[in-house]
Amino acid sequence: MMGYLWTPGAIPAWKTTLLLFNIVSTALARRHVVYWNSTNTRLTGGDLSIQVNLNDYLDILCPHYLDEAALGPEEPESLALYLVGEKAFQGCVETKGAIKRWECNSPHAPFGPVRFSEKIQRFTPFSLGFEFLPGRHYYYSSLPTDEGPPLPCMKLRVTVCCAPTSEGSQQKQEPPASRSSTCSLRAASLTVLLHMFLLLAV
């Protein structure tokens, strides 16, 4: 009887399927980008609210300065972001129950603004992760660090929804990039991934 032939270095089919599933899930997830600094008038005005779905990503881009000399006598913005309750959100203050999520303290990072990503998910295996529930509101606000200058109150409300939306929201300080190129790139990526899956399944 012929035994099962095993090739050294071969990846089992179930592992390949799981890997492809994770890649496709990531490709389908929407990213919601927020530039977190005092020039973002929607943050400082307190009226920035975005709707996300489970498995989407919230991307926070920290204050960033290309040229230190351009700042002049002003200090670069340095801040800490918190998940807070609704009452603390209204006053933009740190409370006992606030959860510190990130600290933006590298305003002159060499490769562009520091990005923090929050995956909107029901369950997380990480101790520092946060679990989100559909139909709930979550509130982010920031406070200046001791090293930075005084800053206005900046805050964001995130609503987790159950029903999928047509497209992710992107809140930027600059004109948004062409959506058609982004959509076509995503469609092409998914087509390639599906072809790979079919080839491996044969």
mmCIF file with all atom_site columns, C-alpha atoms in Angstrom:
data_model
loop_
_atom_site.group_PDB
_atom_site.id
_atom_site.type_symbol
_atom_site.label_atom_id
_atom_site.label_alt_id
_atom_site.label_comp_id
_atom_site.label_asym_id
_atom_site.label_entity_id
_atom_site.label_seq_id
_atom_site.pdbx_PDB_ins_code
_atom_site.Cartn_x
_atom_site.Cartn_y
_atom_site.Cartn_z
_atom_site.occupancy
_atom_site.B_iso_or_equiv
_atom_site.pdbx_formal_charge
_atom_site.auth_seq_id
_atom_site.auth_comp_id
_atom_site.auth_asym_id
_atom_site.auth_atom_id
_atom_site.pdbx_PDB_model_num
ATOM 1   C CA . MET A 1 1   ? 0.000   0.000  0.000  1.00 0.00 ? 1   MET A CA 1
ATOM 2   C CA . MET A 1 2   ? 1.278   3.365  -0.928 1.00 0.00 ? 2   MET A CA 1
ATOM 3   C CA . GLY A 1 3   ? 1.799   5.631  2.050  1.00 0.00 ? 3   GLY A CA 1
ATOM 4   C CA . TYR A 1 4   ? 1.144   9.332  2.192  1.00 0.00 ? 4   TYR A CA 1
ATOM 5   C CA . LEU A 1 5   ? 3.954   11.206 0.496  1.00 0.00 ? 5   LEU A CA 1
ATOM 6   C CA . TRP A 1 6   ? 5.214   14.161 2.505  1.00 0.00 ? 6   TRP A CA 1
ATOM 7   C CA . THR A 1 7   ? 7.512   16.749 1.007  1.00 0.00 ? 7   THR A CA 1
ATOM 8   C CA . PRO A 1 8   ? 9.846   18.573 3.420  1.00 0.00 ? 8   PRO A CA 1
ATOM 9   C CA . GLY A 1 9   ? 8.901   22.233 3.639  1.00 0.00 ? 9   GLY A CA 1
ATOM 10  C CA . ALA A 1 10  ? 5.396   21.684 2.243  1.00 0.00 ? 10  ALA A CA 1
ATOM 11  C CA . ILE A 1 11  ? 2.610   23.698 3.870  1.00 0.00 ? 11  ILE A CA 1
ATOM 12  C CA . PRO A 1 12  ? -0.529  21.730 4.814  1.00 0.00 ? 12  PRO A CA 1
ATOM 13  C CA . ALA A 1 13  ? -3.653  22.698 2.857  1.00 0.00 ? 13  ALA A CA 1
ATOM 14  C CA . TRP A 1 14  ? -5.558  23.806 5.972  1.00 0.00 ? 14  TRP A CA 1
ATOM 15  C CA . LYS A 1 15  ? -2.781  26.203 6.944  1.00 0.00 ? 15  LYS A CA 1
ATOM 16  C CA . THR A 1 16  ? -2.728  27.683 3.439  1.00 0.00 ? 16  THR A CA 1
ATOM 17  C CA . THR A 1 17  ? -6.521  28.076 3.516  1.00 0.00 ? 17  THR A CA 1
ATOM 18  C CA . LEU A 1 18  ? -6.369  29.791 6.903  1.00 0.00 ? 18  LEU A CA 1
ATOM 19  C CA . LEU A 1 19  ? -3.617  32.126 5.693  1.00 0.00 ? 19  LEU A CA 1
ATOM 20  C CA . LEU A 1 20  ? -5.602  33.066 2.582  1.00 0.00 ? 20  LEU A CA 1
ATOM 21  C CA . PHE A 1 21  ? -8.721  33.623 4.681  1.00 0.00 ? 21  PHE A CA 1
ATOM 22  C CA . ASN A 1 22  ? -6.812  36.049 6.923  1.00 0.00 ? 22  ASN A CA 1
ATOM 23  C CA . ILE A 1 23  ? -5.383  37.876 3.908  1.00 0.00 ? 23  ILE A CA 1
ATOM 24  C CA . VAL A 1 24  ? -8.830  38.234 2.286  1.00 0.00 ? 24  VAL A CA 1
ATOM 25  C CA . SER A 1 25  ? -10.370 39.411 5.594  1.00 0.00 ? 25  SER A CA 1
ATOM 26  C CA . THR A 1 26  ? -7.676  42.068 5.948  1.00 0.00 ? 26  THR A CA 1
ATOM 27  C CA . ALA A 1 27  ? -8.157  43.199 2.340  1.00 0.00 ? 27  ALA A CA 1
ATOM 28  C CA . LEU A 1 28  ? -11.901 43.580 2.873  1.00 0.00 ? 28  LEU A CA 1
ATOM 29  C CA . ALA A 1 29  ? -11.549 45.556 6.129  1.00 0.00 ? 29  ALA A CA 1
ATOM 30  C CA . ARG A 1 30  ? -12.031 49.299 5.846  1.00 0.00 ? 30  ARG A CA 1
ATOM 31  C CA . ARG A 1 31  ? -9.606  51.790 7.342  1.00 0.00 ? 31  ARG A CA 1
ATOM 32  C CA . HIS A 1 32  ? -10.821 55.045 8.895  1.00 0.00 ? 32  HIS A CA 1
ATOM 33  C CA . VAL A 1 33  ? -8.015  57.608 9.006  1.00 0.00 ? 33  VAL A CA 1
ATOM 34  C CA . VAL A 1 34  ? -7.908  60.547 11.441 1.00 0.00 ? 34  VAL A CA 1
ATOM 35  C CA . TYR A 1 35  ? -5.105  63.118 11.554 1.00 0.00 ? 35  TYR A CA 1
ATOM 36  C CA . TRP A 1 36  ? -4.907  63.899 15.259 1.00 0.00 ? 36  TRP A CA 1
ATOM 37  C CA . ASN A 1 37  ? -3.508  67.424 15.749 1.00 0.00 ? 37  ASN A CA 1
ATOM 38  C CA . SER A 1 38  ? -4.749  70.903 16.624 1.00 0.00 ? 38  SER A CA 1
ATOM 39  C CA . THR A 1 39  ? -5.075  72.003 12.970 1.00 0.00 ? 39  THR A CA 1
ATOM 40  C CA . ASN A 1 40  ? -7.883  69.476 12.510 1.00 0.00 ? 40  ASN A CA 1
ATOM 41  C CA . THR A 1 41  ? -10.845 71.763 13.167 1.00 0.00 ? 41  THR A CA 1
ATOM 42  C CA . ARG A 1 42  ? -13.358 68.917 13.350 1.00 0.00 ? 42  ARG A CA 1
ATOM 43  C CA . LEU A 1 43  ? -11.403 67.383 16.237 1.00 0.00 ? 43  LEU A CA 1
ATOM 44  C CA . THR A 1 44  ? -11.087 70.665 18.094 1.00 0.00 ? 44  THR A CA 1
ATOM 45  C CA . GLY A 1 45  ? -14.729 71.532 17.363 1.00 0.00 ? 45  GLY A CA 1
ATOM 46  C CA . GLY A 1 46  ? -15.873 68.269 18.959 1.00 0.00 ? 46  GLY A CA 1
ATOM 47  C CA . ASP A 1 47  ? -18.121 67.323 16.027 1.00 0.00 ? 47  ASP A CA 1
ATOM 48  C CA . LEU A 1 48  ? -16.058 64.534 14.480 1.00 0.00 ? 48  LEU A CA 1
ATOM 49  C CA . SER A 1 49  ? -18.004 61.283 14.558 1.00 0.00 ? 49  SER A CA 1
ATOM 50  C CA . ILE A 1 50  ? -17.355 58.192 12.438 1.00 0.00 ? 50  ILE A CA 1
ATOM 51  C CA . GLN A 1 51  ? -19.223 54.934 11.994 1.00 0.00 ? 51  GLN A CA 1
ATOM 52  C CA . VAL A 1 52  ? -17.276 51.687 11.778 1.00 0.00 ? 52  VAL A CA 1
ATOM 53  C CA . ASN A 1 53  ? -18.057 48.011 11.418 1.00 0.00 ? 53  ASN A CA 1
ATOM 54  C CA . LEU A 1 54  ? -16.542 45.056 13.213 1.00 0.00 ? 54  LEU A CA 1
ATOM 55  C CA . ASN A 1 55  ? -13.109 44.162 11.780 1.00 0.00 ? 55  ASN A CA 1
ATOM 56  C CA . ASP A 1 56  ? -12.568 47.695 10.461 1.00 0.00 ? 56  ASP A CA 1
ATOM 57  C CA . TYR A 1 57  ? -9.506  49.671 11.543 1.00 0.00 ? 57  TYR A CA 1
ATOM 58  C CA . LEU A 1 58  ? -9.278  53.091 13.129 1.00 0.00 ? 58  LEU A CA 1
ATOM 59  C CA . ASP A 1 59  ? -5.962  54.697 12.141 1.00 0.00 ? 59  ASP A CA 1
ATOM 60  C CA . ILE A 1 60  ? -4.766  57.642 14.243 1.00 0.00 ? 60  ILE A CA 1
ATOM 61  C CA . LEU A 1 61  ? -1.924  59.691 12.737 1.00 0.00 ? 61  LEU A CA 1
ATOM 62  C CA . CYS A 1 62  ? 0.052   61.679 15.299 1.00 0.00 ? 62  CYS A CA 1
ATOM 63  C CA . PRO A 1 63  ? 1.266   65.279 14.887 1.00 0.00 ? 63  PRO A CA 1
ATOM 64  C CA . HIS A 1 64  ? 4.289   65.389 12.598 1.00 0.00 ? 64  HIS A CA 1
ATOM 65  C CA . TYR A 1 65  ? 6.721   68.081 11.468 1.00 0.00 ? 65  TYR A CA 1
ATOM 66  C CA . LEU A 1 66  ? 8.993   67.675 8.466  1.00 0.00 ? 66  LEU A CA 1
ATOM 67  C CA . ASP A 1 67  ? 11.274  70.578 9.319  1.00 0.00 ? 67  ASP A CA 1
ATOM 68  C CA . GLU A 1 68  ? 12.185  71.506 12.897 1.00 0.00 ? 68  GLU A CA 1
ATOM 69  C CA . ALA A 1 69  ? 13.239  74.997 11.785 1.00 0.00 ? 69  ALA A CA 1
ATOM 70  C CA . ALA A 1 70  ? 9.776   75.683 10.336 1.00 0.00 ? 70  ALA A CA 1
ATOM 71  C CA . LEU A 1 71  ? 8.291   75.536 13.830 1.00 0.00 ? 71  LEU A CA 1
ATOM 72  C CA . GLY A 1 72  ? 10.167  78.633 14.928 1.00 0.00 ? 72  GLY A CA 1
ATOM 73  C CA . PRO A 1 73  ? 9.790   79.295 18.642 1.00 0.00 ? 73  PRO A CA 1
ATOM 74  C CA . GLU A 1 74  ? 6.740   77.035 18.918 1.00 0.00 ? 74  GLU A CA 1
ATOM 75  C CA . GLU A 1 75  ? 7.001   73.621 20.541 1.00 0.00 ? 75  GLU A CA 1
ATOM 76  C CA . PRO A 1 76  ? 5.876   70.519 18.622 1.00 0.00 ? 76  PRO A CA 1
ATOM 77  C CA . GLU A 1 77  ? 2.590   69.017 19.738 1.00 0.00 ? 77  GLU A CA 1
ATOM 78  C CA . SER A 1 78  ? 2.877   66.034 22.055 1.00 0.00 ? 78  SER A CA 1
ATOM 79  C CA . LEU A 1 79  ? -0.196  64.315 23.446 1.00 0.00 ? 79  LEU A CA 1
ATOM 80  C CA . ALA A 1 80  ? -1.739  61.187 24.923 1.00 0.00 ? 80  ALA A CA 1
ATOM 81  C CA . LEU A 1 81  ? -4.962  59.652 23.633 1.00 0.00 ? 81  LEU A CA 1
ATOM 82  C CA . TYR A 1 82  ? -7.544  58.081 25.926 1.00 0.00 ? 82  TYR A CA 1
ATOM 83  C CA . LEU A 1 83  ? -10.704 56.037 25.644 1.00 0.00 ? 83  LEU A CA 1
ATOM 84  C CA . VAL A 1 84  ? -13.092 57.782 28.017 1.00 0.00 ? 84  VAL A CA 1
ATOM 85  C CA . GLY A 1 85  ? -16.699 57.645 29.159 1.00 0.00 ? 85  GLY A CA 1
ATOM 86  C CA . GLU A 1 86  ? -19.334 59.929 27.644 1.00 0.00 ? 86  GLU A CA 1
ATOM 87  C CA . LYS A 1 87  ? -19.305 62.372 30.581 1.00 0.00 ? 87  LYS A CA 1
ATOM 88  C CA . ALA A 1 88  ? -15.527 62.777 30.438 1.00 0.00 ? 88  ALA A CA 1
ATOM 89  C CA . PHE A 1 89  ? -15.800 63.159 26.660 1.00 0.00 ? 89  PHE A CA 1
ATOM 90  C CA . GLN A 1 90  ? -18.092 66.169 27.032 1.00 0.00 ? 90  GLN A CA 1
ATOM 91  C CA . GLY A 1 91  ? -15.552 67.961 29.211 1.00 0.00 ? 91  GLY A CA 1
ATOM 92  C CA . CYS A 1 92  ? -12.410 66.504 27.598 1.00 0.00 ? 92  CYS A CA 1
ATOM 93  C CA . VAL A 1 93  ? -10.805 65.593 30.911 1.00 0.00 ? 93  VAL A CA 1
ATOM 94  C CA . GLU A 1 94  ? -8.978  62.536 32.159 1.00 0.00 ? 94  GLU A CA 1
ATOM 95  C CA . THR A 1 95  ? -11.020 60.518 34.638 1.00 0.00 ? 95  THR A CA 1
ATOM 96  C CA . LYS A 1 96  ? -10.271 57.542 36.828 1.00 0.00 ? 96  LYS A CA 1
ATOM 97  C CA . GLY A 1 97  ? -11.866 55.149 34.343 1.00 0.00 ? 97  GLY A CA 1
ATOM 98  C CA . ALA A 1 98  ? -10.045 56.530 31.275 1.00 0.00 ? 98  ALA A CA 1
ATOM 99  C CA . ILE A 1 99  ? -7.966  54.017 29.323 1.00 0.00 ? 99  ILE A CA 1
ATOM 100 C CA . LYS A 1 100 ? -4.735  55.349 27.880 1.00 0.00 ? 100 LYS A CA 1
ATOM 101 C CA . ARG A 1 101 ? -4.408  53.997 24.353 1.00 0.00 ? 101 ARG A CA 1
ATOM 102 C CA . TRP A 1 102 ? -1.387  55.730 22.811 1.00 0.00 ? 102 TRP A CA 1
ATOM 103 C CA . GLU A 1 103 ? 1.087   58.523 23.299 1.00 0.00 ? 103 GLU A CA 1
ATOM 104 C CA . CYS A 1 104 ? 2.129   60.759 20.419 1.00 0.00 ? 104 CYS A CA 1
ATOM 105 C CA . ASN A 1 105 ? 5.620   61.827 21.445 1.00 0.00 ? 105 ASN A CA 1
ATOM 106 C CA . SER A 1 106 ? 7.682   61.531 18.231 1.00 0.00 ? 106 SER A CA 1
ATOM 107 C CA . PRO A 1 107 ? 6.742   64.653 16.221 1.00 0.00 ? 107 PRO A CA 1
ATOM 108 C CA . HIS A 1 108 ? 9.941   64.473 14.135 1.00 0.00 ? 108 HIS A CA 1
ATOM 109 C CA . ALA A 1 109 ? 9.758   60.763 13.246 1.00 0.00 ? 109 ALA A CA 1
ATOM 110 C CA . PRO A 1 110 ? 11.975  60.242 10.159 1.00 0.00 ? 110 PRO A CA 1
ATOM 111 C CA . PHE A 1 111 ? 9.467   58.188 8.133  1.00 0.00 ? 111 PHE A CA 1
ATOM 112 C CA . GLY A 1 112 ? 6.370   60.361 8.503  1.00 0.00 ? 112 GLY A CA 1
ATOM 113 C CA . PRO A 1 113 ? 3.697   60.625 11.177 1.00 0.00 ? 113 PRO A CA 1
ATOM 114 C CA . VAL A 1 114 ? 3.482   57.840 13.748 1.00 0.00 ? 114 VAL A CA 1
ATOM 115 C CA . ARG A 1 115 ? 0.377   55.736 13.091 1.00 0.00 ? 115 ARG A CA 1
ATOM 116 C CA . PHE A 1 116 ? -1.592  53.873 15.737 1.00 0.00 ? 116 PHE A CA 1
ATOM 117 C CA . SER A 1 117 ? -4.167  51.346 14.561 1.00 0.00 ? 117 SER A CA 1
ATOM 118 C CA . GLU A 1 118 ? -7.138  50.120 16.553 1.00 0.00 ? 118 GLU A CA 1
ATOM 119 C CA . LYS A 1 119 ? -8.863  47.026 15.198 1.00 0.00 ? 119 LYS A CA 1
ATOM 120 C CA . ILE A 1 120 ? -12.594 47.146 15.875 1.00 0.00 ? 120 ILE A CA 1
ATOM 121 C CA . GLN A 1 121 ? -13.260 43.595 17.064 1.00 0.00 ? 121 GLN A CA 1
ATOM 122 C CA . ARG A 1 122 ? -15.479 41.746 19.518 1.00 0.00 ? 122 ARG A CA 1
ATOM 123 C CA . PHE A 1 123 ? -12.669 39.694 21.019 1.00 0.00 ? 123 PHE A CA 1
ATOM 124 C CA . THR A 1 124 ? -8.944  40.267 21.257 1.00 0.00 ? 124 THR A CA 1
ATOM 125 C CA . PRO A 1 125 ? -6.201  37.830 22.330 1.00 0.00 ? 125 PRO A CA 1
ATOM 126 C CA . PHE A 1 126 ? -3.942  40.714 23.396 1.00 0.00 ? 126 PHE A CA 1
ATOM 127 C CA . SER A 1 127 ? -3.839  42.113 26.918 1.00 0.00 ? 127 SER A CA 1
ATOM 128 C CA . LEU A 1 128 ? -3.528  45.688 25.606 1.00 0.00 ? 128 LEU A CA 1
ATOM 129 C CA . GLY A 1 129 ? -6.300  45.256 23.051 1.00 0.00 ? 129 GLY A CA 1
ATOM 130 C CA . PHE A 1 130 ? -9.817  46.591 23.475 1.00 0.00 ? 130 PHE A CA 1
ATOM 131 C CA . GLU A 1 131 ? -13.079 44.799 22.731 1.00 0.00 ? 131 GLU A CA 1
ATOM 132 C CA . PHE A 1 132 ? -15.881 46.622 20.916 1.00 0.00 ? 132 PHE A CA 1
ATOM 133 C CA . LEU A 1 133 ? -19.586 45.802 20.899 1.00 0.00 ? 133 LEU A CA 1
ATOM 134 C CA . PRO A 1 134 ? -21.981 46.479 17.991 1.00 0.00 ? 134 PRO A CA 1
ATOM 135 C CA . GLY A 1 135 ? -24.408 49.348 18.511 1.00 0.00 ? 135 GLY A CA 1
ATOM 136 C CA . ARG A 1 136 ? -22.222 51.091 21.117 1.00 0.00 ? 136 ARG A CA 1
ATOM 137 C CA . HIS A 1 137 ? -20.525 54.500 21.090 1.00 0.00 ? 137 HIS A CA 1
ATOM 138 C CA . TYR A 1 138 ? -16.871 54.876 22.064 1.00 0.00 ? 138 TYR A CA 1
ATOM 139 C CA . TYR A 1 139 ? -15.177 58.149 22.872 1.00 0.00 ? 139 TYR A CA 1
ATOM 140 C CA . TYR A 1 140 ? -11.568 59.209 22.304 1.00 0.00 ? 140 TYR A CA 1
ATOM 141 C CA . SER A 1 141 ? -10.043 62.402 23.643 1.00 0.00 ? 141 SER A CA 1
ATOM 142 C CA . SER A 1 142 ? -6.506  63.681 24.116 1.00 0.00 ? 142 SER A CA 1
ATOM 143 C CA . LEU A 1 143 ? -4.536  65.619 26.677 1.00 0.00 ? 143 LEU A CA 1
ATOM 144 C CA . PRO A 1 144 ? -1.161  67.325 26.151 1.00 0.00 ? 144 PRO A CA 1
ATOM 145 C CA . THR A 1 145 ? 1.827   65.624 27.720 1.00 0.00 ? 145 THR A CA 1
ATOM 146 C CA . ASP A 1 146 ? 4.086   67.411 30.195 1.00 0.00 ? 146 ASP A CA 1
ATOM 147 C CA . GLU A 1 147 ? 6.762   67.816 27.501 1.00 0.00 ? 147 GLU A CA 1
ATOM 148 C CA . GLY A 1 148 ? 4.485   69.539 24.974 1.00 0.00 ? 148 GLY A CA 1
ATOM 149 C CA . PRO A 1 149 ? 2.670   72.884 24.728 1.00 0.00 ? 149 PRO A CA 1
ATOM 150 C CA . PRO A 1 150 ? -0.922  73.484 25.919 1.00 0.00 ? 150 PRO A CA 1
ATOM 151 C CA . LEU A 1 151 ? -3.417  72.141 23.390 1.00 0.00 ? 151 LEU A CA 1
ATOM 152 C CA . PRO A 1 152 ? -7.126  72.602 22.721 1.00 0.00 ? 152 PRO A CA 1
ATOM 153 C CA . CYS A 1 153 ? -9.557  69.827 23.558 1.00 0.00 ? 153 CYS A CA 1
ATOM 154 C CA . MET A 1 154 ? -9.611  67.283 20.728 1.00 0.00 ? 154 MET A CA 1
ATOM 155 C CA . LYS A 1 155 ? -12.144 64.470 20.660 1.00 0.00 ? 155 LYS A CA 1
ATOM 156 C CA . LEU A 1 156 ? -13.690 61.803 18.449 1.00 0.00 ? 156 LEU A CA 1
ATOM 157 C CA . ARG A 1 157 ? -16.822 59.672 18.750 1.00 0.00 ? 157 ARG A CA 1
ATOM 158 C CA . VAL A 1 158 ? -16.766 56.201 17.177 1.00 0.00 ? 158 VAL A CA 1
ATOM 159 C CA . THR A 1 159 ? -20.002 54.276 16.612 1.00 0.00 ? 159 THR A CA 1
ATOM 160 C CA . VAL A 1 160 ? -19.784 50.539 16.015 1.00 0.00 ? 160 VAL A CA 1
ATOM 161 C CA . CYS A 1 161 ? -22.546 49.359 13.737 1.00 0.00 ? 161 CYS A CA 1
ATOM 162 C CA . CYS A 1 162 ? -23.861 45.919 12.834 1.00 0.00 ? 162 CYS A CA 1
ATOM 163 C CA . ALA A 1 163 ? -24.824 46.536 9.220  1.00 0.00 ? 163 ALA A CA 1
ATOM 164 C CA . PRO A 1 164 ? -22.039 47.007 6.651  1.00 0.00 ? 164 PRO A CA 1
ATOM 165 C CA . THR A 1 165 ? -21.712 50.386 4.949  1.00 0.00 ? 165 THR A CA 1
ATOM 166 C CA . SER A 1 166 ? -20.800 51.073 1.350  1.00 0.00 ? 166 SER A CA 1
ATOM 167 C CA . GLU A 1 167 ? -17.362 52.482 2.086  1.00 0.00 ? 167 GLU A CA 1
ATOM 168 C CA . GLY A 1 168 ? -15.048 53.466 4.924  1.00 0.00 ? 168 GLY A CA 1
ATOM 169 C CA . SER A 1 169 ? -14.843 57.026 6.092  1.00 0.00 ? 169 SER A CA 1
ATOM 170 C CA . GLN A 1 170 ? -11.636 58.968 5.787  1.00 0.00 ? 170 GLN A CA 1
ATOM 171 C CA . GLN A 1 171 ? -11.178 62.242 7.623  1.00 0.00 ? 171 GLN A CA 1
ATOM 172 C CA . LYS A 1 172 ? -8.074  64.064 6.431  1.00 0.00 ? 172 LYS A CA 1
ATOM 173 C CA . GLN A 1 173 ? -6.609  67.531 6.477  1.00 0.00 ? 173 GLN A CA 1
ATOM 174 C CA . GLU A 1 174 ? -5.772  67.338 2.804  1.00 0.00 ? 174 GLU A CA 1
ATOM 175 C CA . PRO A 1 175 ? -7.891  66.552 -0.288 1.00 0.00 ? 175 PRO A CA 1
ATOM 176 C CA . PRO A 1 176 ? -8.769  62.831 -0.351 1.00 0.00 ? 176 PRO A CA 1
ATOM 177 C CA . ALA A 1 177 ? -7.075  60.565 -2.862 1.00 0.00 ? 177 ALA A CA 1
ATOM 178 C CA . SER A 1 178 ? -9.004  59.235 -5.821 1.00 0.00 ? 178 SER A CA 1
ATOM 179 C CA . ARG A 1 179 ? -11.471 56.585 -4.660 1.00 0.00 ? 179 ARG A CA 1
ATOM 180 C CA . SER A 1 180 ? -11.594 54.918 -8.088 1.00 0.00 ? 180 SER A CA 1
ATOM 181 C CA . SER A 1 181 ? -7.908  53.936 -7.981 1.00 0.00 ? 181 SER A CA 1
ATOM 182 C CA . THR A 1 182 ? -8.283  52.596 -4.444 1.00 0.00 ? 182 THR A CA 1
ATOM 183 C CA . CYS A 1 183 ? -11.341 50.524 -5.356 1.00 0.00 ? 183 CYS A CA 1
ATOM 184 C CA . SER A 1 184 ? -9.751  49.121 -8.519 1.00 0.00 ? 184 SER A CA 1
ATOM 185 C CA . LEU A 1 185 ? -6.592  48.153 -6.614 1.00 0.00 ? 185 LEU A CA 1
ATOM 186 C CA . ARG A 1 186 ? -8.645  46.383 -3.937 1.00 0.00 ? 186 ARG A CA 1
ATOM 187 C CA . ALA A 1 187 ? -10.694 44.537 -6.576 1.00 0.00 ? 187 ALA A CA 1
ATOM 188 C CA . ALA A 1 188 ? -7.521  43.429 -8.387 1.00 0.00 ? 188 ALA A CA 1
ATOM 189 C CA . SER A 1 189 ? -5.972  42.182 -5.143 1.00 0.00 ? 189 SER A CA 1
ATOM 190 C CA . LEU A 1 190 ? -9.063  40.127 -4.299 1.00 0.00 ? 190 LEU A CA 1
ATOM 191 C CA . THR A 1 191 ? -9.140  38.608 -7.782 1.00 0.00 ? 191 THR A CA 1
ATOM 192 C CA . VAL A 1 192 ? -5.504  37.479 -7.466 1.00 0.00 ? 192 VAL A CA 1
ATOM 193 C CA . LEU A 1 193 ? -6.143  36.017 -4.003 1.00 0.00 ? 193 LEU A CA 1
ATOM 194 C CA . LEU A 1 194 ? -9.190  34.067 -5.185 1.00 0.00 ? 194 LEU A CA 1
ATOM 195 C CA . HIS A 1 195 ? -7.234  32.652 -8.153 1.00 0.00 ? 195 HIS A CA 1
ATOM 196 C CA . MET A 1 196 ? -4.477  31.520 -5.775 1.00 0.00 ? 196 MET A CA 1
ATOM 197 C CA . PHE A 1 197 ? -7.030  29.842 -3.534 1.00 0.00 ? 197 PHE A CA 1
ATOM 198 C CA . LEU A 1 198 ? -8.629  27.973 -6.456 1.00 0.00 ? 198 LEU A CA 1
ATOM 199 C CA . LEU A 1 199 ? -5.244  26.792 -7.729 1.00 0.00 ? 199 LEU A CA 1
ATOM 200 C CA . LEU A 1 200 ? -4.271  25.458 -4.290 1.00 0.00 ? 200 LEU A CA 1
ATOM 201 C CA . ALA A 1 201 ? -7.640  23.771 -3.809 1.00 0.00 ? 201 ALA A CA 1
ATOM 202 C CA . VAL A 1 202 ? -7.289  21.767 -7.039 1.00 0.00 ? 202 VAL A CA 1
#
